Amino acid sequence: MASSPPDDGDEWVDAVIAEDLLKTSDPIIQQYLAGRSALIAEEQKQRSDYSFRQNLSPIARKASDIVSRIRAEEQSSTWTPALEESLAIATPTVTVHPGMMFTLAKPTMEATRLWRIVRRMPKGALLHAHCDAMVDFDYLLPLVLDTPGMHIASPTSALATAAQRREAGVDIRFKLTRPGAGAGAAIWDDENYVPGTFVPMAEAAESFTPGGREGFLSWLRSRCVISQTDAVEQHHGVDEIWKKFMGCFEVIGSMIHYEPIWRAFLQRLMKMLVADGVYWVEVRFAWQIDYCREGSEEPELDYTHMFQVIEEEVAKFQATKEGESFWGLRMIWTSLRGLGTRPIIQNMSDCIATKLAFPHLVAGYDLVGPEDAGRPLADLLPELFWFRKQCAVEGVNIPFFFHAGETLGDGDSTDNNLFDALLLGTRRIGHAFSLYKHPRLIQAVKDKRILVESCPISNEILRLTGSIMQHPLPALLARGVPCALCNDDPAILGQDSEGMTHDFWQALQGWENVGLAGLGSLAENSVRWAAFEDQDAEDWLRDIREASVGAGIKAERLRRWAVEWERYCLWIVTEYGDGEEDGDSESK
Ligand SMILES: O=c1[nH]cnc2c1ncn2[C@@H]1O[C@H](CO)[C@@H](O)[C@H]1O
């Protein structure tokens, strides 16, 4: 073949082309294209969002086409190679992955039309998120600082040098003691601070250098979040980022285990979720019993008060105008998987005791912490069988909602957690990042109607994937696995907001096959697989199977969600429709 393009001036070349080349309208090419479309359509039938897509109303179809058009426009106007390259030049230590890294894309993303559209979407239920990491620090840290009686200590050293401020332990708690004036500054002073001494937090903040209160808040924030720099320096690897991540939990955990803060925390969480179109949340939490009531520095002996407060605050929120549409909140009890047998059994007992006292607030049980660091589920079998037996003895039903396969491994013990999660009867799987490598398991997950709680931004920040485009969720959706999107640890990992808009947005802009209908299906799944009430395995599966035509609470909420979805699609059409879309096309 000639390597140079035909010269425009050479008329004979055009003549040869006109003579020899088939036109797109020629039957052979038309036949080819028909076969091609049929093959694509055939494959799309296997998708888990296929039937949702098929059943779109005319308005939803039109909204979906509008969103696809806007997506394509922004793809070519905003998400250009030039933008990627300008970021690569500005940050030479960063590897620019196709699809862009989340924290680099975030400010641009939040200014798009697609953002405004996704923000408004009724997202249903948030099924996978860790309590301490759910409320934004711009709200939380000033609140903690301004709560009377809050003190700060470092158990390891003063917080004088940059290294100490970066690495030393930080403990923030309510204390009755009132040391003499000026004691707050001692924590910044290597000479005079006795490690472990609690000093008044407000005083410490005022005497912080540089910057006083503002400087203090920004330092404290840096101890609670994975910074953009931490997130993009991927050459540091999974273990390094997990070390930073665990350090954040230690700082945050200490400060929210105090009644007034816990109450405000819950209100903020629910308010921000509703504002993001999330009506229901299942919160995983791993608190030791170090929670204190207002005015007390003596930790409670059990979880009763903490759960009492949850009950009160949910009811209080639901009684407000804002909270009218909030369906509620339940907890998924979690133990730290890395602990030994004794503390895990103790924690399981606490779980059962709390379940007996607050059956409606404890939805299930899970194990958390860095999965690659162990212990794997296979190693935890004695504890898990004990738990099951003990639940039976006590007459409670606490189903499993296991994390599994949050790993890059293939056939290692973390990857194999997927087999155990399935065999142990998990109702959903948290992450299931490595599931796409397991054809037999995928079949079983579908047969048993297990939902995958996928957390794409979390997986990216914790270094399992370089960008949304490398994430395996599309492989699961294409194979028909039911999935929901979740935000995992949004306050720590960089979404910086309680809602799920960032994760939904990433899925929409990242994956051509998803589209508005795909997002709708993921949201509908979150409602369909929510644990609204205690159910035995049979009733749980029946409600998932019957979905909105069932008779129970789940069916009723699915119908309510569907009404919101239609209203939302109508809003898209009214706001962004320009008459070009006719709603007849194959919707994505
Ligand atoms: O994505 C995750 N996988 C496993 N464990 C996690 C993840 N995110 C947070 N935690 C763990 O949950 C506890 C707080 O509930 C923390 O110990 C944290 O390490």
XYZ file of C-alpha atoms and ligand atoms in Angstrom:
607
model
C 0.000 0.000 0.000
C 1.150 3.542 -0.719
C 2.291 5.195 2.446
C 1.411 8.755 1.452
C -2.237 9.867 1.162
C -3.591 10.391 -2.324
C -2.821 13.830 -3.640
C -6.006 15.894 -3.934
C -4.864 17.093 -7.286
C -4.699 13.596 -8.769
C -8.144 13.083 -10.150
C -7.372 9.599 -11.369
C -6.775 8.516 -7.764
C -10.301 9.642 -6.824
C -11.599 7.825 -9.838
C -9.880 4.605 -8.833
C -11.198 4.955 -5.303
C -14.711 5.600 -6.525
C -14.462 2.556 -8.765
C -12.782 0.039 -6.489
C -13.844 0.861 -2.934
C -17.122 -0.368 -1.537
C -19.471 2.270 -0.178
C -20.834 1.959 3.338
C -24.244 1.570 1.740
C -23.155 -1.464 -0.278
C -24.936 -4.644 0.736
C -21.752 -6.422 1.771
C -20.818 -3.725 4.247
C -24.420 -3.370 5.367
C -24.528 -7.081 6.029
C -21.289 -6.912 7.920
C -22.596 -4.028 10.018
C -25.837 -5.839 10.742
C -23.895 -8.867 11.926
C -21.683 -6.645 14.039
C -24.671 -4.973 15.700
C -26.273 -8.338 16.323
C -23.141 -9.629 18.000
C -22.872 -6.576 20.244
C -26.574 -6.807 21.083
C -26.183 -10.495 21.843
C -23.402 -9.794 24.286
C -25.298 -6.932 25.915
C -28.063 -9.380 26.820
C -25.762 -10.904 29.408
C -25.290 -7.617 31.237
C -26.687 -7.307 34.721
C -28.375 -4.031 33.728
C -29.958 -5.520 30.597
C -33.500 -5.854 31.825
C -33.438 -2.456 33.553
C -32.321 -0.971 30.252
C -35.011 -2.828 28.312
C -37.709 -1.567 30.608
C -36.863 2.128 30.528
C -39.860 4.386 30.118
C -39.891 6.711 27.079
C -38.886 9.643 29.289
C -36.028 7.683 30.856
C -34.890 6.633 27.385
C -34.834 10.221 26.300
C -33.002 11.311 29.457
C -30.485 8.559 28.848
C -29.824 9.770 25.310
C -29.407 13.330 26.567
C -26.904 12.196 29.173
C -24.974 10.206 26.553
C -24.805 13.279 24.359
C -23.551 15.480 27.216
C -21.055 12.814 28.201
C -19.677 12.683 24.671
C -19.476 16.469 24.454
C -17.587 16.716 27.704
C -15.413 13.809 26.722
C -14.149 15.739 23.717
C -14.185 19.255 25.169
C -13.032 18.705 28.758
C -11.372 15.309 29.136
C -8.798 15.874 26.461
C -5.285 14.498 26.086
C -4.150 18.117 26.533
C -5.677 18.246 30.028
C -3.975 14.985 30.949
C -0.663 16.189 29.613
C -0.888 19.553 31.402
C -1.360 17.663 34.670
C 1.539 15.388 33.870
C 3.745 18.408 33.263
C 2.546 20.191 36.398
C 3.184 17.116 38.533
C 6.218 15.349 37.102
C 6.222 12.625 39.737
C 2.789 11.474 38.673
C 2.030 8.692 36.252
C -0.921 9.747 34.146
C -3.135 6.724 33.600
C -5.693 6.566 30.827
C -8.901 7.879 32.334
C -7.080 10.146 34.758
C -6.496 9.655 38.429
C -9.448 10.597 40.606
C -7.846 13.250 42.771
C -6.371 15.011 39.733
C -9.681 14.966 37.903
C -11.833 15.946 40.888
C -11.916 19.764 40.615
C -12.603 19.642 36.875
C -15.202 16.918 37.363
C -17.146 18.972 39.896
C -17.575 21.798 37.392
C -19.135 19.688 34.619
C -22.747 19.436 33.523
C -22.552 15.695 34.057
C -21.689 16.385 37.691
C -24.802 18.484 38.146
C -26.855 15.707 36.600
C -25.366 12.897 38.675
C -25.575 14.923 41.875
C -29.353 15.091 41.476
C -29.814 11.381 40.845
C -31.768 9.278 43.352
C -29.004 6.864 44.340
C -30.998 4.624 46.640
C -28.963 3.016 49.396
C -25.357 3.255 50.489
C -24.430 -0.332 51.327
C -20.692 -0.184 51.946
C -19.065 2.550 54.015
C -17.006 2.717 57.179
C -18.382 4.911 59.925
C -15.354 6.929 61.002
C -14.581 7.765 57.387
C -17.990 9.081 56.370
C -18.288 12.669 57.621
C -16.304 15.462 55.968
C -13.579 17.032 58.061
C -14.395 20.607 57.106
C -17.470 20.054 59.239
C -16.137 17.629 61.812
C -12.855 19.178 62.931
C -14.162 22.655 63.873
C -17.033 20.903 65.639
C -14.643 18.807 67.722
C -12.493 21.823 68.466
C -15.488 23.846 69.622
C -17.012 21.088 71.766
C -16.472 22.049 75.427
C -13.992 19.905 77.301
C -12.150 18.398 74.326
C -8.491 17.679 75.008
C -5.609 16.490 72.891
C -2.664 14.250 73.777
C 0.084 12.450 72.024
C 0.911 9.129 73.639
C 4.319 8.944 72.005
C 6.015 12.372 72.049
C 5.449 16.115 71.871
C 4.191 17.445 68.538
C 7.047 19.856 68.058
C 8.888 18.844 64.912
C 7.478 18.241 61.438
C 8.248 14.531 61.768
C 6.461 14.302 65.125
C 3.457 16.119 63.746
C 3.382 13.723 60.841
C 3.912 10.478 62.706
C 3.308 10.697 66.448
C 0.075 9.310 67.883
C -2.802 11.761 68.329
C -5.587 11.188 70.839
C -8.526 13.592 71.129
C -11.013 13.066 73.949
C -13.313 14.751 76.417
C -11.621 15.343 79.791
C -12.901 16.868 83.012
C -9.453 17.900 84.203
C -8.645 21.586 83.899
C -4.901 22.146 83.890
C -3.580 25.640 84.577
C -3.700 28.427 82.021
C -1.242 28.008 79.194
C -1.058 24.226 79.510
C -2.379 23.836 75.971
C 0.838 25.075 74.413
C 2.903 22.385 76.128
C 2.070 19.761 73.505
C 4.102 21.712 70.897
C 7.109 21.845 73.172
C 9.599 18.977 73.126
C 11.238 20.085 76.389
C 8.156 20.333 78.569
C 5.592 17.866 77.266
C 5.102 14.587 79.059
C 3.813 12.080 76.464
C 0.256 11.032 77.140
C -0.743 14.283 78.915
C -4.084 15.650 77.734
C -4.085 19.418 77.204
C -7.110 21.595 76.330
C -7.587 21.384 72.583
C -8.764 24.981 72.063
C -5.676 26.314 73.833
C -3.430 24.010 71.894
C -5.017 25.240 68.668
C -4.556 28.921 69.524
C -0.895 28.373 70.296
C -0.193 26.298 67.168
C 2.498 27.660 64.884
C 2.272 28.501 62.148
C -1.245 29.857 61.848
C -2.954 29.398 65.211
C -6.432 27.899 64.973
C -6.485 27.696 61.168
C -3.004 26.215 61.049
C -4.010 23.695 63.694
C -7.127 22.640 61.798
C -5.215 22.155 58.604
C -2.532 20.118 60.387
C -5.173 17.968 62.087
C -6.917 17.461 58.773
C -3.660 16.222 57.303
C -3.696 13.485 59.962
C -7.219 12.420 59.000
C -7.077 12.217 55.204
C -5.050 10.644 52.435
C -3.632 13.733 50.729
C -3.609 14.160 46.984
C 0.148 13.660 47.074
C -0.236 10.408 48.990
C -2.908 9.283 46.554
C -0.999 9.936 43.351
C 2.419 8.699 44.444
C 1.592 5.193 43.385
C 5.178 4.017 43.387
C 4.822 3.686 47.159
C 2.587 0.654 46.815
C -0.400 -0.854 48.577
C 1.151 -1.490 51.996
C 2.436 2.060 52.339
C -0.928 3.642 51.586
C -2.665 1.255 53.980
C -0.270 2.383 56.722
C -1.338 5.994 56.150
C -4.960 4.928 55.928
C -4.908 3.041 59.244
C -3.197 6.026 60.892
C -6.158 8.203 59.890
C -8.621 5.833 61.582
C -6.675 6.018 64.835
C -6.894 9.802 64.976
C -10.543 9.999 63.907
C -11.721 7.120 66.071
C -10.554 8.837 69.227
C -12.467 12.068 68.621
C -15.902 10.867 67.580
C -16.432 8.488 70.476
C -18.025 11.203 72.588
C -21.784 11.632 72.804
C -22.231 15.268 71.662
C -19.887 14.680 68.737
C -21.444 11.313 67.893
C -24.904 12.934 67.773
C -23.772 15.798 65.537
C -21.821 13.332 63.376
C -24.931 11.240 62.741
C -27.045 14.296 61.902
C -24.469 15.581 59.442
C -24.159 12.155 57.834
C -27.895 11.724 57.277
C -28.401 15.299 56.108
C -25.628 15.083 53.535
C -26.746 11.662 52.307
C -30.285 12.844 51.680
C -28.927 15.913 49.869
C -27.096 13.491 47.581
C -30.160 11.339 46.862
C -29.264 8.533 49.294
C -32.204 7.432 51.449
C -30.790 4.490 53.319
C -27.362 3.597 54.697
C -25.732 0.522 56.187
C -22.751 1.604 58.227
C -19.834 -0.669 59.074
C -18.128 0.252 62.302
C -15.258 -1.193 64.329
C -15.324 0.672 67.606
C -13.730 -0.587 70.751
C -15.762 0.318 73.794
C -14.246 3.698 74.492
C -17.379 5.738 73.899
C -18.245 8.294 76.606
C -21.509 10.032 77.442
C -21.735 13.794 77.545
C -19.811 15.198 80.503
C -18.101 11.889 81.285
C -14.600 10.653 80.638
C -15.429 7.144 81.828
C -16.051 4.873 78.837
C -19.344 2.984 78.780
C -19.169 -0.701 79.616
C -21.156 -1.774 76.584
C -22.598 -0.428 73.333
C -26.061 0.341 74.690
C -25.772 4.094 74.955
C -24.099 4.463 71.622
C -26.919 2.543 69.932
C -29.546 4.380 71.943
C -28.148 7.588 70.509
C -28.304 6.190 66.967
C -31.951 5.373 67.490
C -32.731 8.834 68.861
C -30.829 10.740 66.208
C -32.367 8.828 63.300
C -35.846 9.456 64.707
C -34.992 13.118 65.269
C -33.769 13.527 61.707
C -36.728 11.703 60.198
C -39.043 14.079 62.062
C -37.582 17.092 60.234
C -38.695 18.344 56.822
C -35.286 17.471 55.396
C -35.356 13.991 56.852
C -38.829 13.044 55.629
C -37.450 11.091 52.707
C -34.795 9.278 54.758
C -35.657 5.595 55.142
C -33.162 4.901 57.893
C -29.827 3.532 58.964
C -28.559 0.188 60.195
C -25.135 -0.931 61.344
C -23.049 -3.802 60.048
C -20.992 -4.945 62.986
C -17.346 -5.519 62.129
C -14.356 -7.046 63.895
C -10.785 -6.221 62.927
C -9.662 -9.278 60.987
C -6.041 -8.991 62.111
C -6.861 -9.588 65.801
C -6.299 -12.838 67.653
C -8.995 -15.324 68.586
C -9.754 -13.919 72.011
C -10.499 -10.296 71.058
C -12.457 -11.459 68.021
C -14.622 -13.783 70.117
C -15.122 -10.976 72.647
C -16.137 -8.631 69.837
C -18.519 -11.240 68.420
C -20.126 -11.583 71.847
C -20.554 -7.816 72.021
C -22.160 -7.958 68.610
C -24.672 -10.599 69.725
C -25.442 -8.730 72.961
C -26.039 -5.506 71.045
C -28.177 -7.349 68.508
C -30.354 -8.683 71.319
C -30.842 -5.160 72.657
C -31.258 -3.375 69.298
C -32.339 -5.984 66.755
C -33.501 -3.382 64.237
C -30.146 -1.548 64.271
C -27.727 -4.444 63.723
C -28.079 -5.705 60.154
C -25.154 -8.089 59.904
C -21.571 -9.011 60.596
C -18.263 -8.540 58.737
C -14.491 -8.429 59.260
C -12.447 -5.388 58.234
C -8.899 -4.122 57.984
C -6.252 -4.684 55.305
C -7.320 -7.968 53.768
C -3.906 -8.788 52.337
C -2.437 -8.592 55.842
C -4.809 -11.338 57.091
C -6.341 -13.117 58.696
C -8.095 -14.776 55.757
C -11.604 -16.142 56.272
C -10.304 -19.720 56.014
C -8.165 -19.039 59.054
C -11.111 -17.524 60.907
C -13.392 -20.546 60.453
C -13.309 -21.627 64.126
C -14.357 -18.144 65.244
C -17.003 -17.849 62.514
C -18.529 -21.244 63.316
C -18.572 -20.296 66.986
C -20.382 -17.077 66.069
C -22.997 -18.935 64.087
C -23.609 -21.421 66.854
C -23.800 -18.679 69.465
C -26.293 -16.746 67.347
C -28.442 -19.884 67.171
C -28.203 -20.397 70.923
C -29.253 -16.787 71.536
C -31.964 -16.988 68.903
C -30.691 -14.144 66.729
C -30.081 -13.988 63.006
C -26.985 -11.982 62.063
C -26.125 -12.613 58.407
C -22.688 -12.124 56.900
C -21.790 -9.258 54.580
C -18.139 -10.080 54.048
C -15.357 -8.064 52.538
C -13.573 -10.395 50.114
C -11.179 -10.192 47.206
C -10.029 -6.608 47.861
C -6.686 -7.556 46.356
C -4.539 -7.751 43.268
C -3.799 -11.371 44.101
C -4.738 -14.294 41.916
C -5.082 -17.523 43.849
C -3.459 -16.204 47.014
C -5.152 -16.387 50.397
C -6.827 -12.975 50.003
C -8.213 -13.804 46.597
C -9.432 -17.114 48.004
C -11.504 -15.235 50.596
C -14.056 -15.031 47.783
C -14.603 -18.809 47.957
C -15.064 -18.704 51.715
C -17.380 -15.700 51.612
C -19.594 -17.624 49.212
C -19.438 -20.914 51.121
C -20.186 -19.168 54.402
C -23.370 -17.758 52.913
C -22.509 -14.089 52.540
C -25.461 -12.025 51.284
C -23.291 -9.452 49.575
C -19.556 -9.176 48.948
C -17.627 -6.031 49.815
C -15.303 -5.039 46.952
C -14.899 -8.441 45.209
C -12.176 -6.684 43.253
C -10.572 -9.959 42.152
C -13.859 -11.745 41.373
C -13.582 -11.106 37.635
C -10.829 -13.737 37.479
C -13.129 -16.526 38.715
C -15.617 -17.846 36.152
C -17.002 -20.581 38.416
C -17.429 -18.213 41.340
C -19.087 -15.621 39.144
C -21.654 -18.222 38.173
C -22.230 -19.110 41.812
C -22.526 -15.456 42.831
C -25.205 -15.019 40.174
C -27.017 -18.242 41.061
C -27.108 -17.330 44.732
C -28.086 -13.750 43.975
C -25.197 -12.228 45.858
C -24.566 -8.550 45.233
C -21.117 -7.011 44.834
C -20.618 -3.748 46.753
C -18.151 -2.070 44.435
C -16.107 0.934 45.613
C -14.139 2.143 42.583
C -12.630 5.325 44.040
C -11.537 3.519 47.176
C -9.882 0.832 45.062
C -8.042 3.482 43.112
C -6.803 5.449 46.117
C -5.756 2.251 47.892
C -3.712 1.412 44.794
C -5.520 -1.561 43.324
C -6.114 0.349 40.106
C -4.537 3.371 38.443
C -7.766 4.995 37.310
C -11.433 4.248 36.831
C -10.748 2.829 33.386
C -8.579 0.042 34.769
C -11.178 -1.018 37.324
C -12.719 -4.495 36.897
C -16.334 -3.549 37.621
C -17.274 -3.429 33.902
C -16.154 -7.063 33.615
C -18.611 -8.053 36.347
C -21.462 -5.990 34.909
C -20.874 -7.513 31.475
C -21.031 -11.019 32.956
C -24.342 -10.335 34.661
C -23.196 -9.980 38.255
C -25.505 -7.719 40.291
C -23.511 -4.805 41.670
C -24.024 -1.543 43.531
C -21.727 1.448 43.760
C -20.469 2.537 47.180
C -18.063 5.157 48.511
C -16.313 3.142 51.273
C -14.347 5.868 53.109
C -15.270 9.134 51.425
C -13.981 11.562 54.066
C -10.537 9.968 54.188
C -9.966 8.883 50.608
C -10.670 12.189 48.927
C -14.299 12.333 47.792
C -14.594 14.794 50.661
C -18.324 14.446 50.859
C -20.724 11.999 52.435
C -22.605 11.242 49.228
C -21.880 8.979 46.281
C -21.839 11.471 43.410
C -18.112 11.062 42.754
C -18.308 7.295 42.436
C -21.396 7.469 40.218
C -19.853 10.190 38.088
C -16.661 8.184 37.575
C -18.635 5.157 36.423
C -20.631 7.262 33.989
C -17.730 9.149 32.439
C -15.310 6.229 32.627
C -17.339 3.452 31.053
C -19.126 3.890 27.767
C -21.257 0.803 28.362
C -22.852 2.150 31.540
C -24.712 5.343 30.658
C -27.587 6.748 32.660
C -29.487 3.465 32.446
C -26.502 1.595 33.881
C -26.327 4.041 36.772
C -30.049 3.622 37.325
C -29.666 -0.134 37.485
C -26.799 0.137 39.998
C -28.914 2.426 42.170
C -31.943 0.159 41.919
C -29.747 -2.783 42.947
C -28.686 -0.929 46.078
C -32.319 -0.799 47.178
C -32.994 -4.360 46.105
C -30.088 -5.713 48.178
C -30.465 -3.431 51.202
C -30.992 -5.183 54.541
C -34.027 -3.163 55.610
C -35.154 -5.756 58.141
C -34.183 -9.084 59.660
C -35.002 -11.919 57.306
C -34.089 -15.569 57.074
C -32.305 -16.681 53.915
C -35.524 -17.742 52.222
C -37.352 -14.438 52.737
C -34.251 -12.452 51.839
C -33.992 -14.245 48.493
C -37.708 -14.066 47.825
C -37.725 -10.293 48.220
C -34.712 -9.900 45.947
C -36.361 -12.147 43.367
C -39.755 -10.479 43.501
C -38.256 -6.985 43.623
C -40.895 -4.296 43.161
C -43.784 -6.702 42.649
C -43.281 -8.229 46.096
C -45.399 -7.489 49.132
C -42.903 -6.337 51.748
C -40.998 -3.241 52.721
C -38.333 -3.825 50.081
C -40.860 -3.892 47.270
C -42.472 -0.762 48.611
C -39.122 1.095 48.686
C -38.218 -0.136 45.229
C -41.467 1.354 43.985
C -40.738 4.594 45.785
C -37.275 4.700 44.258
C -38.773 4.103 40.814
C -41.060 7.112 41.233
C -38.045 9.268 42.145
C -36.159 7.881 39.159
C -38.913 8.846 36.728
C -39.148 12.295 38.281
C -35.403 12.627 37.903
C -35.442 11.561 34.251
C -38.155 14.106 33.592
C -35.969 16.788 35.196
C -33.087 15.854 32.886
C -35.327 16.104 29.845
C -36.761 19.442 30.958
C -33.414 20.901 31.929
C -31.152 19.599 29.186
C -33.356 18.344 26.371
C -32.990 20.349 23.198
C -35.363 18.426 21.033
C -32.644 16.464 19.260
C -33.185 13.249 21.146
C -36.335 11.422 20.188
C -36.051 8.630 22.737
C -36.236 5.917 20.070
C -32.603 5.016 19.811
C -30.842 2.101 21.444
C -30.306 3.689 24.825
C -27.115 3.352 26.736
O -11.803 -0.914 52.023
C -11.625 -1.395 53.158
N -11.326 -2.707 53.331
C -11.108 -3.271 54.520
N -11.158 -2.586 55.652
C -11.438 -1.280 55.567
C -11.684 -0.632 54.343
N -11.954 0.666 54.598
C -11.879 0.798 55.932
N -11.555 -0.358 56.506
C -11.319 -0.632 57.909
O -12.501 -0.496 58.616
C -12.203 -0.077 59.934
C -13.186 0.990 60.294
O -14.474 0.544 60.155
C -10.785 0.413 59.928
O -10.019 -0.453 60.709
C -10.360 0.340 58.502
O -9.050 -0.104 58.355
